Coordinates of C-alpha atoms in Angstrom, one line a residue:
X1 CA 0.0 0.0 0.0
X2 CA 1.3 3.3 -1.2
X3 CA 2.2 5.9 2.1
X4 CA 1.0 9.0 2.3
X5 CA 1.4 11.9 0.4
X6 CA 2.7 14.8 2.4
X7 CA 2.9 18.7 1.6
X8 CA 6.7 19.7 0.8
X9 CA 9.5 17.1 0.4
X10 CA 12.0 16.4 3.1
X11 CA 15.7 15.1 2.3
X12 CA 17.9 13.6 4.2
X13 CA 21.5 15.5 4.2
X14 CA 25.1 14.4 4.3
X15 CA 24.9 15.1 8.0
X16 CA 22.1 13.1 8.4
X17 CA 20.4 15.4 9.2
X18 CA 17.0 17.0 7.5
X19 CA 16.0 19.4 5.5
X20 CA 12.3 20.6 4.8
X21 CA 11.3 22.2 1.3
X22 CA 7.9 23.2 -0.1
X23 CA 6.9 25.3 -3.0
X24 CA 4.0 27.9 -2.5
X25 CA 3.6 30.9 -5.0
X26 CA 5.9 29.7 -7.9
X27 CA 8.7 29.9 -5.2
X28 CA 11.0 27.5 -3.6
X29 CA 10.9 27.4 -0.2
X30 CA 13.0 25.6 2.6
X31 CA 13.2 25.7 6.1
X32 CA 16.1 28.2 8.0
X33 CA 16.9 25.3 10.1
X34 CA 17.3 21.6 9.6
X35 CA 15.6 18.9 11.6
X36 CA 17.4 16.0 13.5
X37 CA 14.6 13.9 13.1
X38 CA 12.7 13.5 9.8
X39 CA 9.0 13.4 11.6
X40 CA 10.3 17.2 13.1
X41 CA 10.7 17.6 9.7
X42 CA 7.4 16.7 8.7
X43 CA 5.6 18.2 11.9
X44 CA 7.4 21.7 10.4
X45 CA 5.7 21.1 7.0
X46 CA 2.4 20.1 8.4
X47 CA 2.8 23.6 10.3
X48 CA 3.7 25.6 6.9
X49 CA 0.9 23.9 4.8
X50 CA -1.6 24.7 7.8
X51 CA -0.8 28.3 8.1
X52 CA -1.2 28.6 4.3
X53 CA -4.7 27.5 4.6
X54 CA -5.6 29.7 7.0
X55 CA -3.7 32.6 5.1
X56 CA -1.2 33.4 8.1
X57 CA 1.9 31.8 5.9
X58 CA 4.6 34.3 6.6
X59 CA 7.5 34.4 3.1
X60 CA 10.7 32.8 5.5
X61 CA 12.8 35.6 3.5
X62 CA 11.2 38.0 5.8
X63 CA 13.9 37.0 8.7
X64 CA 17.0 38.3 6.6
X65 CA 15.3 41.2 4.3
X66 CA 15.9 44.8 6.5
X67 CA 13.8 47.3 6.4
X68 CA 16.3 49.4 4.9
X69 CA 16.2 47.0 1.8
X70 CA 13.1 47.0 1.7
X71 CA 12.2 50.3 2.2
X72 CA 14.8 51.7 -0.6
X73 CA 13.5 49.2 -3.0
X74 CA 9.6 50.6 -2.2
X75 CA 10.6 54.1 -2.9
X76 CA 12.7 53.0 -6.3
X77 CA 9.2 51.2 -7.5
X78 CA 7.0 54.2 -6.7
X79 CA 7.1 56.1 -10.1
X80 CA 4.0 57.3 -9.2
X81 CA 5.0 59.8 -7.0
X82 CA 5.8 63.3 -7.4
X83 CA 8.7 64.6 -7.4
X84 CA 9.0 66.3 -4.4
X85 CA 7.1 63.7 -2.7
X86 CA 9.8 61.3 -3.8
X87 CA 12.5 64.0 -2.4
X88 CA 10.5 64.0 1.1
X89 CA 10.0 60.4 1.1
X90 CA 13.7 59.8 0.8
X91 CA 15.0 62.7 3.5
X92 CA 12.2 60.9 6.0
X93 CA 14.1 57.3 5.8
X94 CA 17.7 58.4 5.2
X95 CA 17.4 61.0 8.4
X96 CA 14.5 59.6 10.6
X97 CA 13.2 56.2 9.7
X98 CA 16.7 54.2 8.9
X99 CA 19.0 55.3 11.2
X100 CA 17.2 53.8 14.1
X101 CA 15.0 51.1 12.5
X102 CA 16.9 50.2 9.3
X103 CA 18.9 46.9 10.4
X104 CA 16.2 45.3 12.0
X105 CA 14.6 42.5 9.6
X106 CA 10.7 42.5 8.8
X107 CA 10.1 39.9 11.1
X108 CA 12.0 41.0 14.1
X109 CA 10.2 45.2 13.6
X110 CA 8.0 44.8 17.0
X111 CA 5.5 47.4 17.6
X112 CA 7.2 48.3 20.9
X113 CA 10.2 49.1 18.8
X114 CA 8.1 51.2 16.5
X115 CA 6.3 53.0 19.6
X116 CA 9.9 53.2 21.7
X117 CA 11.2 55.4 18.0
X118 CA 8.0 57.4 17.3
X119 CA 7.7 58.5 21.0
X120 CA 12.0 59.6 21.3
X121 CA 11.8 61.4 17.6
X122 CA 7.8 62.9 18.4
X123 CA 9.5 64.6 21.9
X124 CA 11.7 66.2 20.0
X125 CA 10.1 67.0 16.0
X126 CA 6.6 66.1 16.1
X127 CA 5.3 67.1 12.5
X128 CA 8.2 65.4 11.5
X129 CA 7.8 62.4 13.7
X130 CA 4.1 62.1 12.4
X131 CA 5.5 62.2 8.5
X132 CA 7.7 59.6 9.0
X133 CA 5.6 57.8 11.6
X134 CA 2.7 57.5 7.8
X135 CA 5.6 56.9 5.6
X136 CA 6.9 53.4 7.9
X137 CA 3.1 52.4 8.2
X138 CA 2.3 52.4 4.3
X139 CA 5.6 50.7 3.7
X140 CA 4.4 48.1 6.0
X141 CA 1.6 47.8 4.8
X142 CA 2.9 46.9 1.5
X143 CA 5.2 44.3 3.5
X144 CA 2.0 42.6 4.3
X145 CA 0.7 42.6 0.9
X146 CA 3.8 41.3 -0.4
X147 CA 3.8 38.0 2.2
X148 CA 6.8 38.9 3.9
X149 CA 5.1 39.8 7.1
X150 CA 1.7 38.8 8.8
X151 CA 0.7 42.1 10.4
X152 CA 2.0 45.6 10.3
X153 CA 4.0 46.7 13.2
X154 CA 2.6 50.3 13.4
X155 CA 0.1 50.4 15.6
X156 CA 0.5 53.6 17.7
X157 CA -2.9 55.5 18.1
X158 CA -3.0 59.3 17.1
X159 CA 0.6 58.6 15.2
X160 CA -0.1 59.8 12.3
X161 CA -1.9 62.7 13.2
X162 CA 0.1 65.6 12.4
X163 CA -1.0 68.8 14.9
X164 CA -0.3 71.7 13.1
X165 CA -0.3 74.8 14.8
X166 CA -3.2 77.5 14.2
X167 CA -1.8 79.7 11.9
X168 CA -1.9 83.8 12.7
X169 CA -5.1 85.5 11.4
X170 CA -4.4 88.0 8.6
X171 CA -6.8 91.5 8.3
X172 CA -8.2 92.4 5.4
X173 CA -5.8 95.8 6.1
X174 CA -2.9 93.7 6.0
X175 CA -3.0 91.7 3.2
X176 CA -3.4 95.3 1.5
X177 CA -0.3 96.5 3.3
X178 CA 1.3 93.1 2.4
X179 CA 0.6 94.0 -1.2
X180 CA 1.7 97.6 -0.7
X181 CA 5.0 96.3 0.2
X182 CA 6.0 94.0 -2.4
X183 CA 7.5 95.2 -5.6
X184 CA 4.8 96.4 -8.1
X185 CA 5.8 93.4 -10.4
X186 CA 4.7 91.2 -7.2
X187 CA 1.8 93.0 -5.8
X188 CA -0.8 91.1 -7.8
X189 CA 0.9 87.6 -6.7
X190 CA -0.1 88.5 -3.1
X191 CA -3.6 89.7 -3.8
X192 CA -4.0 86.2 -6.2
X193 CA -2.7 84.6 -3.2
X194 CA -5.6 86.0 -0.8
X195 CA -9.0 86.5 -2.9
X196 CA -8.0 83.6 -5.4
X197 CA -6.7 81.5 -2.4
X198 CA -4.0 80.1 -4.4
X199 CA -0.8 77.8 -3.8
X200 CA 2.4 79.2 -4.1
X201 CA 3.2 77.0 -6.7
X202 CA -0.1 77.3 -7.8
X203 CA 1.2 80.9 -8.1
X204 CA 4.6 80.4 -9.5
X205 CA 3.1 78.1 -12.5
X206 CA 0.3 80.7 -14.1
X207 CA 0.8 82.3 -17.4
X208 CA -1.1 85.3 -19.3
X209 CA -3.5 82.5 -20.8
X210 CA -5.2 81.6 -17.3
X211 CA -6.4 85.3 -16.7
X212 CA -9.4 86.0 -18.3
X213 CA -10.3 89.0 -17.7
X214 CA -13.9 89.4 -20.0
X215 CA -14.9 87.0 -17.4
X216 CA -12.7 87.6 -14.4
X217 CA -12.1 84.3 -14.0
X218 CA -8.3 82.5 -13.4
X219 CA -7.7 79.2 -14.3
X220 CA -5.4 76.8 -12.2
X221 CA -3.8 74.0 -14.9
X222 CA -0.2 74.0 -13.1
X223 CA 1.8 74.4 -10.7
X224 CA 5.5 75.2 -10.4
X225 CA 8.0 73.8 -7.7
X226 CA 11.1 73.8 -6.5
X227 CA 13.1 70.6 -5.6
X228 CA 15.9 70.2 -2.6
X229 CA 18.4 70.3 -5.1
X230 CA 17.0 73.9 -6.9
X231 CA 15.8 72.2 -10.2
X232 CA 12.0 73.5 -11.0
X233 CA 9.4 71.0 -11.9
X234 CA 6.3 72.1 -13.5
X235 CA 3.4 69.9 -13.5
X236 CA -0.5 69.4 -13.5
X237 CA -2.4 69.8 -9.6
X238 CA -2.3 66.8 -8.1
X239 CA -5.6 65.8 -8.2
X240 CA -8.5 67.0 -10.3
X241 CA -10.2 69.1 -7.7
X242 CA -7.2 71.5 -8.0
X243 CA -7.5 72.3 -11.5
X244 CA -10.3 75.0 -11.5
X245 CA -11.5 78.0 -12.6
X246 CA -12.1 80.4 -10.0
X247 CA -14.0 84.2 -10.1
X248 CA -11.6 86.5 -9.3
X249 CA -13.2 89.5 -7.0
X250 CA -13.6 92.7 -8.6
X251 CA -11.2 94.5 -6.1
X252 CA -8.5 92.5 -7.7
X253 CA -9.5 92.7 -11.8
X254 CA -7.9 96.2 -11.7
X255 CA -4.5 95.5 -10.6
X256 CA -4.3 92.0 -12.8
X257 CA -5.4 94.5 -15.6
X258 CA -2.3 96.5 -14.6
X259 CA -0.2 93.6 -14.2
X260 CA -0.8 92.0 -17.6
X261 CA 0.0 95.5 -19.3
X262 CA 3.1 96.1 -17.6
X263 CA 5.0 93.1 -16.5
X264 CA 3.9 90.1 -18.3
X265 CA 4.8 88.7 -21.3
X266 CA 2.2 89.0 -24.8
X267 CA 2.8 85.0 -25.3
X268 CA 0.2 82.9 -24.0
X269 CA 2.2 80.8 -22.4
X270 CA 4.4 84.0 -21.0
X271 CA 4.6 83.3 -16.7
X272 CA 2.2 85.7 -15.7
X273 CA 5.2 86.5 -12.8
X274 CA 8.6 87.2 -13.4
X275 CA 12.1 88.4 -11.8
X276 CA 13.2 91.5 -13.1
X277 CA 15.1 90.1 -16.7
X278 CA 11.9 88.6 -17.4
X279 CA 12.7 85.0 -16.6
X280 CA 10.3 83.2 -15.0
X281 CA 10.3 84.5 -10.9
X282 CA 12.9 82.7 -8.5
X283 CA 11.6 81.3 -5.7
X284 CA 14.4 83.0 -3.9
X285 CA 13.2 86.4 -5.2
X286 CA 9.7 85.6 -4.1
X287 CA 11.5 84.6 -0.5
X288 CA 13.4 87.2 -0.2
X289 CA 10.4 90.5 -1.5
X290 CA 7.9 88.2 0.5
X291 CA 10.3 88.5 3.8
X292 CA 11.0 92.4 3.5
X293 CA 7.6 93.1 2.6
X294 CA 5.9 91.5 6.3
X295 CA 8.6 93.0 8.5
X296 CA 6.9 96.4 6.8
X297 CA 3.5 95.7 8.9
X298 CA 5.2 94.2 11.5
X299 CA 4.2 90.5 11.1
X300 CA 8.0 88.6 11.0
X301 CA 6.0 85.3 11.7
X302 CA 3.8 85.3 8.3
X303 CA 4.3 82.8 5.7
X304 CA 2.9 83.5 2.1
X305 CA 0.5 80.4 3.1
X306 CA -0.7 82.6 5.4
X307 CA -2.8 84.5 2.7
X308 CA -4.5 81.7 1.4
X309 CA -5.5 80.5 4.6
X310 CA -6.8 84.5 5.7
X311 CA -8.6 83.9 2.2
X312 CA -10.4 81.1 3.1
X313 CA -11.1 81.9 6.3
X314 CA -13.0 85.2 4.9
X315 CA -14.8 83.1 2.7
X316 CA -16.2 81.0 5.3
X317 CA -17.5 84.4 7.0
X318 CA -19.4 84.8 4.1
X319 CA -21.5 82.0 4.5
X320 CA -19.4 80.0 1.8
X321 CA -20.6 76.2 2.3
X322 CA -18.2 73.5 2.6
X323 CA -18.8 72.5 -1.5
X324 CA -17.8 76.3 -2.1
X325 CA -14.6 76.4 0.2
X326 CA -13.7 72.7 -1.3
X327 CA -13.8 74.3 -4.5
X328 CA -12.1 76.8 -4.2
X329 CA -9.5 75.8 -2.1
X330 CA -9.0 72.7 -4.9
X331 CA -9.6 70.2 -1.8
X332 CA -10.8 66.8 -3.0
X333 CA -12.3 66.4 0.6
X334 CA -14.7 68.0 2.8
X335 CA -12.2 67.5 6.0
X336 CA -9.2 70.0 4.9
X337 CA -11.9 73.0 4.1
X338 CA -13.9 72.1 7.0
X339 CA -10.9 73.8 9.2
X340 CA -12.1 77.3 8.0
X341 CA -15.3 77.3 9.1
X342 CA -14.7 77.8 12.5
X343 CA -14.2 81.5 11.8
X344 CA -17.8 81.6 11.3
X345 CA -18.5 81.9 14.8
X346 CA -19.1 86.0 14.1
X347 CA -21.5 84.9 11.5
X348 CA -23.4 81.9 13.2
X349 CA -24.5 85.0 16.2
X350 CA -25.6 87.1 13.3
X351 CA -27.3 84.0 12.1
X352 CA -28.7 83.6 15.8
X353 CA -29.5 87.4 16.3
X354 CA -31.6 86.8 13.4
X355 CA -33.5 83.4 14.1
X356 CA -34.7 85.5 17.1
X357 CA -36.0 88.2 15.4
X358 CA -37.8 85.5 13.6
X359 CA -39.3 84.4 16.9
X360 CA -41.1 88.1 17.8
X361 CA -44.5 87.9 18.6
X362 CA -46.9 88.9 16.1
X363 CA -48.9 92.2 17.1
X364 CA -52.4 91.2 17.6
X365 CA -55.2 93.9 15.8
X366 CA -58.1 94.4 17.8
X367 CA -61.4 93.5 16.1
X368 CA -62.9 96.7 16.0
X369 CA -59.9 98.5 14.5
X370 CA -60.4 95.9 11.8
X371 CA -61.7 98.2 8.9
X372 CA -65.2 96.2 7.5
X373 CA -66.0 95.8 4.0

């Protein structure tokens, strides 16, 4: 009588010792240890071929690959990314992530060695801790869908929230002294910034053709950035709520009309801002004219994101819904413009004052002062 057939083969070795083998996944697998005995060896097989069934089979080349490997080899298969995503990505593991993680293997990454680095690298850089801290969790994640590890490591709650600070409120006074103190080529770039609400590199990428001024309307089709190593990159938005076409406010047509006649380019495809030659403007020019111009009002701590965020906010105390902020903000979800609604607190005791107005009691006309047909 024939004996039974058993998953994987087992061989018996020189040393008389033996070796376990399986395949699984058009791979060749064997055990990292060798068995004295050959029913260990089976035993080991009958434990491989039972975790496969259940799908908790874990790839045995996840005890040598490191997560430094494994993590440079992610990033040089993510083609996807943008450019300066793919800058950030790398800075993250080559200054944060590797030099503290990087030798351990797949296997042997705990999460109390993940929650022991987060918590030394959050006391000291937070934002950066959280970046990293969602950079090291999607790699993982991709661990897992590979078959190298069972489960993700990263498991610290509120890691990956990344607290930014509230940034300083910005008058409607001051973004007019803000434009007031820029050069006159830059003026309009500030007041784009605040009404239009608009990216720097939103900004830096527009050109005469995205100002239409029979409609009063600009269009957002690019931005322009620059990378760690100074080269600019000019691409589409990143997703397709941030190509738009927003109304520019009427208070602002004037000096883009002024702008276009003086400082930009006749060629449709001329940058709509430039340095002084002409050349499309530096982002070290825009640094430097951005820099002198708040220290004129007195405001050292503003950054040109500043604007867009004042912009916003004024929107909201409009009575701009959430859609209407998304849009123009180019937000692809209702949580990032959700964070400029509470400046409407001004507006929502209007809204209140007026509710209870609503509530007055209606005069009652006595019956005989009721004239009779």
């Amino acid at each position: 009588m024939a004996g039974r057939r058993h998953f994987g083969t087992v061989r018996k070795l020189p040393s008389s010792r033996y070796q376990a083998g399986y395949w699984h996944e058009g791979a060749r697998h064997t055990a990292s240890e060798t068995f004295a005995a050959k029913t260990d060896a089976l035993a080991y097989l009958s434990t491989v071929e039972a975790d496969i069934r259940r799908g908790a089979w874990i790839d045995p080349r996840a005890g040598t690959v490191t997560l430094g490997s494994y993590a440079r080899t992610w990033l040089e298969r993510r083609p996807d990314l943008a450019v300066r995503t793919n800058e950030l990505y790398a800075y993250l593991l080559a200054h944060h992530v590797l030099p503290n993680l990087g030798d351990s293997t797949l296997a042997a990454l705990s999460p109390s060695k993940v929650r022991g680095w987060h918590a030394e690298l959050a006391s000291r850089h937070p934002s950066t801790a959280a970046k990293s801290y969602r950079l090291l969790s999607t790699i993982m994640r991709t661990a897992v869908a590979d078959g190298l590890i069972l489960k993700s490591p990263c498991h610290v709650k509120g890691a990956a929230v990344e607290k930014a600070p509230e940034r300083p409120v910005v008058s409607v006074a001051e973004i007019g002294a803000l434009a007031g103190g820029m050069p006159e080529r830059l003026r309009a770039l500030v007041l784009l910034a605040a009404w239009c609400q608009l990216r720097r590199g939103e900004l830096l990428g527009l050109q005469r053709r995205d100002i239409d001024l029979v409609h009063a309307t600009v269009s957002v089709e690019r931005s322009r950035t620059v990378t760690m190593t100074g080269g600019t990159v000019l691409k589409g938005p990143k997703t397709s709520a941030g190509r738009r076409v927003l109304s520019i406010p009427p208070n602002v047509v004037d000096d883009l009309v002024n702008h276009l006649e003086r400082f930009t380019g006749p060629d449709p495809d001329a940058p709509l801002f430039t340095g002084e030659k002409g050349h499309p403007l530096a982002l070290s020019t825009l640094t430097q004219t951005w820099k002198r111009a708040r220290s004129t009002i007195g405001r050292p701590e503003l950054h040109l994101h500043d604007l867009r965020h004042a912009g916003l906010t004024l929107a909201a105390v409009t009575g701009a819904t959430t859609a209407e902020l998304m849009h123009r903000a180019g937000h692809s979800s209702p949580a990032a413009a959700l964070r400029y609604q509470h400046a409407t607190r001004e507006r929502d005791k209007v809204l209140a004052q007026a509710l209870a107005e609503l509530n007055q009691p209606v005069p009652v006309i006595p019956l005989r002062d009721v004239a009779k047909p």
